[in-house]
């Protein structure tokens, strides 16, 4: 039996007090980062492959269904405002955008649909397809990975079972085995947490390696609200050694991003 389908280590959940439920969920959640620490070399291999391809015109497609698909879309959607890079990470899920809010679980059984969803983006050999599937058996994901790999794209996955079909379909499998879920089979819990953490690690490390972080600052972030404008202003002050908030603020608004404002100030423009 797959690990994600094994019976919970806890019985009679309905008889537990609220604090007992919370303590036991927390106890299980603590196992997730420990499981991820064991697969860091696998994540490294995938990141290195992506970093090599992106400068040549590659993009990263996250493919999933249900919770896994939604997690991919969340991670991909946060890259443009955080790092100022549009259309680099693309999240696709079985059932399309409507499935983000309304469950369309049956859509995951269509093995051809995954690659068909990628086709409108005109995939090229420098692209990467990452399948996200806790079970490791999702046909939508497997199909996309198999076709992508046959066409020379880099392929990877994030799954929570060992030896799964999804892992077999790709070059760079990341298998994070967290043990049985607190509620038997509810992979939105530990498995979902593991997938979220791994996706954060992949996208963040790729963005750092590609130069979108300086020091520890998001120097290419989009100025989409007052909070981010204030953050960007203070980043310019720190980076350029400016003590005048208004000057740094005006520079940011003029050049539109921290990196450009700092470079302009240093060059005397």
mmCIF file of N, CA, C and O in Angstrom, residues 19-54:
data_model
loop_
_atom_site.group_PDB
_atom_site.id
_atom_site.type_symbol
_atom_site.label_atom_id
_atom_site.label_comp_id
_atom_site.label_asym_id
_atom_site.label_seq_id
_atom_site.Cartn_x
_atom_site.Cartn_y
_atom_site.Cartn_z
ATOM 1 N N UNK A 19 -7.496 20.296 21.915
ATOM 2 C CA UNK A 19 -6.052 20.448 22.115
ATOM 3 C C UNK A 19 -5.312 19.166 21.747
ATOM 4 O O UNK A 19 -4.194 19.213 21.219
ATOM 5 N N UNK A 20 -5.921 18.018 21.973
ATOM 6 C CA UNK A 20 -5.288 16.756 21.574
ATOM 7 C C UNK A 20 -5.176 16.669 20.045
ATOM 8 O O UNK A 20 -4.146 16.239 19.513
ATOM 9 N N UNK A 21 -6.233 17.065 19.369
ATOM 10 C CA UNK A 21 -6.200 17.070 17.897
ATOM 11 C C UNK A 21 -5.084 17.981 17.400
ATOM 12 O O UNK A 21 -4.274 17.606 16.550
ATOM 13 N N UNK A 22 -5.035 19.186 17.958
ATOM 14 C CA UNK A 22 -4.031 20.158 17.524
ATOM 15 C C UNK A 22 -2.614 19.685 17.821
ATOM 16 O O UNK A 22 -1.708 19.807 16.983
ATOM 17 N N UNK A 23 -2.410 19.125 18.996
ATOM 18 C CA UNK A 23 -1.079 18.643 19.367
ATOM 19 C C UNK A 23 -0.628 17.513 18.450
ATOM 20 O O UNK A 23 0.547 17.456 18.036
ATOM 21 N N UNK A 24 -1.540 16.623 18.113
ATOM 22 C CA UNK A 24 -1.176 15.475 17.285
ATOM 23 C C UNK A 24 -0.937 15.877 15.825
ATOM 24 O O UNK A 24 -0.041 15.343 15.165
ATOM 25 N N UNK A 25 -1.738 16.812 15.317
ATOM 26 C CA UNK A 25 -1.482 17.326 13.968
ATOM 27 C C UNK A 25 -0.119 17.998 13.929
ATOM 28 O O UNK A 25 0.681 17.789 13.007
ATOM 29 N N UNK A 26 0.161 18.801 14.940
ATOM 30 C CA UNK A 26 1.446 19.488 15.016
ATOM 31 C C UNK A 26 2.603 18.496 15.077
ATOM 32 O O UNK A 26 3.653 18.698 14.444
ATOM 33 N N UNK A 27 2.404 17.423 15.828
ATOM 34 C CA UNK A 27 3.428 16.386 15.943
ATOM 35 C C UNK A 27 3.727 15.767 14.580
ATOM 36 O O UNK A 27 4.888 15.514 14.225
ATOM 37 N N UNK A 28 2.670 15.522 13.811
ATOM 38 C CA UNK A 28 2.855 14.954 12.475
ATOM 39 C C UNK A 28 3.500 15.968 11.529
ATOM 40 O O UNK A 28 4.370 15.622 10.731
ATOM 41 N N UNK A 29 3.081 17.219 11.611
ATOM 42 C CA UNK A 29 3.639 18.242 10.728
ATOM 43 C C UNK A 29 5.142 18.400 10.911
ATOM 44 O O UNK A 29 5.865 18.742 9.970
ATOM 45 N N UNK A 30 5.627 18.159 12.124
ATOM 46 C CA UNK A 30 7.065 18.289 12.384
ATOM 47 C C UNK A 30 7.895 17.279 11.587
ATOM 48 O O UNK A 30 9.097 17.466 11.402
ATOM 49 N N UNK A 31 7.258 16.236 11.108
ATOM 50 C CA UNK A 31 7.974 15.219 10.344
ATOM 51 C C UNK A 31 8.284 15.681 8.921
ATOM 52 O O UNK A 31 9.158 15.111 8.258
ATOM 53 N N UNK A 32 7.566 16.707 8.457
ATOM 54 C CA UNK A 32 7.703 17.119 7.055
ATOM 55 C C UNK A 32 9.092 17.665 6.743
ATOM 56 O O UNK A 32 9.752 17.185 5.803
ATOM 57 N N UNK A 33 9.597 18.680 7.448
ATOM 58 C CA UNK A 33 10.940 19.179 7.117
ATOM 59 C C UNK A 33 12.025 18.127 7.289
ATOM 60 O O UNK A 33 13.048 18.149 6.587
ATOM 61 N N UNK A 34 11.815 17.185 8.214
ATOM 62 C CA UNK A 34 12.790 16.106 8.380
ATOM 63 C C UNK A 34 12.831 15.225 7.132
ATOM 64 O O UNK A 34 13.902 14.803 6.681
ATOM 65 N N UNK A 35 11.655 14.980 6.560
ATOM 66 C CA UNK A 35 11.585 14.166 5.344
ATOM 67 C C UNK A 35 12.214 14.909 4.159
ATOM 68 O O UNK A 35 12.918 14.312 3.332
ATOM 69 N N UNK A 36 11.993 16.205 4.095
ATOM 70 C CA UNK A 36 12.560 16.992 2.998
ATOM 71 C C UNK A 36 14.080 17.030 3.079
ATOM 72 O O UNK A 36 14.776 16.993 2.058
ATOM 73 N N UNK A 37 14.620 17.086 4.292
ATOM 74 C CA UNK A 37 16.082 17.157 4.452
ATOM 75 C C UNK A 37 16.783 15.957 3.815
ATOM 76 O O UNK A 37 17.944 16.050 3.419
ATOM 77 N N UNK A 38 16.057 14.853 3.700
ATOM 78 C CA UNK A 38 16.649 13.631 3.136
ATOM 79 C C UNK A 38 16.727 13.673 1.614
ATOM 80 O O UNK A 38 17.426 12.852 1.007
ATOM 81 N N UNK A 39 15.988 14.590 0.982
ATOM 82 C CA UNK A 39 15.941 14.604 -0.486
ATOM 83 C C UNK A 39 16.514 15.899 -1.070
ATOM 84 O O UNK A 39 16.268 16.216 -2.233
ATOM 85 N N UNK A 40 17.277 16.631 -0.283
ATOM 86 C CA UNK A 40 17.859 17.880 -0.787
ATOM 87 C C UNK A 40 18.718 17.669 -2.043
ATOM 88 O O UNK A 40 18.672 18.491 -2.961
ATOM 89 N N UNK A 41 19.506 16.585 -2.135
ATOM 90 C CA UNK A 41 20.271 16.377 -3.370
ATOM 91 C C UNK A 41 19.377 16.233 -4.605
ATOM 92 O O UNK A 41 19.755 16.685 -5.690
ATOM 93 N N UNK A 42 18.211 15.626 -4.438
ATOM 94 C CA UNK A 42 17.288 15.474 -5.565
ATOM 95 C C UNK A 42 16.728 16.832 -5.982
ATOM 96 O O UNK A 42 16.577 17.117 -7.179
ATOM 97 N N UNK A 43 16.421 17.663 -4.992
ATOM 98 C CA UNK A 43 15.925 19.011 -5.298
ATOM 99 C C UNK A 43 17.029 19.821 -5.977
ATOM 100 O O UNK A 43 16.787 20.563 -6.933
ATOM 101 N N UNK A 44 18.252 19.668 -5.485
ATOM 102 C CA UNK A 44 19.394 20.371 -6.071
ATOM 103 C C UNK A 44 19.550 20.024 -7.546
ATOM 104 O O UNK A 44 19.777 20.911 -8.392
ATOM 105 N N UNK A 45 19.452 18.763 -7.874
ATOM 106 C CA UNK A 45 19.602 18.321 -9.263
ATOM 107 C C UNK A 45 18.563 18.990 -10.156
ATOM 108 O O UNK A 45 18.889 19.461 -11.264
ATOM 109 N N UNK A 46 17.341 19.064 -9.689
ATOM 110 C CA UNK A 46 16.275 19.678 -10.472
ATOM 111 C C UNK A 46 16.518 21.178 -10.635
ATOM 112 O O UNK A 46 16.394 21.727 -11.734
ATOM 113 N N UNK A 47 16.881 21.851 -9.557
ATOM 114 C CA UNK A 47 17.145 23.292 -9.611
ATOM 115 C C UNK A 47 18.295 23.597 -10.557
ATOM 116 O O UNK A 47 18.216 24.529 -11.383
ATOM 117 N N UNK A 48 19.361 22.831 -10.473
ATOM 118 C CA UNK A 48 20.515 23.071 -11.344
ATOM 119 C C UNK A 48 20.130 22.921 -12.812
ATOM 120 O O UNK A 48 20.587 23.694 -13.670
ATOM 121 N N UNK A 49 19.291 21.946 -13.107
ATOM 122 C CA UNK A 49 18.841 21.761 -14.486
ATOM 123 C C UNK A 49 18.015 22.940 -14.972
ATOM 124 O O UNK A 49 18.145 23.382 -16.120
ATOM 125 N N UNK A 50 17.170 23.473 -14.092
ATOM 126 C CA UNK A 50 16.337 24.623 -14.454
ATOM 127 C C UNK A 50 17.201 25.853 -14.689
ATOM 128 O O UNK A 50 17.026 26.579 -15.677
ATOM 129 N N UNK A 51 18.124 26.101 -13.776
ATOM 130 C CA UNK A 51 18.981 27.283 -13.877
ATOM 131 C C UNK A 51 19.797 27.269 -15.170
ATOM 132 O O UNK A 51 20.053 28.315 -15.772
ATOM 133 N N UNK A 52 20.165 26.107 -15.615
ATOM 134 C CA UNK A 52 20.918 25.984 -16.860
ATOM 135 C C UNK A 52 20.055 26.325 -18.075
ATOM 136 O O UNK A 52 20.544 26.897 -19.060
ATOM 137 N N UNK A 53 18.769 26.024 -17.988
ATOM 138 C CA UNK A 53 17.892 26.162 -19.154
ATOM 139 C C UNK A 53 17.202 27.515 -19.279
ATOM 140 O O UNK A 53 16.946 27.985 -20.388
ATOM 141 N N UNK A 54 16.866 28.138 -18.160
ATOM 142 C CA UNK A 54 16.104 29.393 -18.214
ATOM 143 C C UNK A 54 16.793 30.477 -19.049
ATOM 144 O O UNK A 54 16.135 31.137 -19.867
#
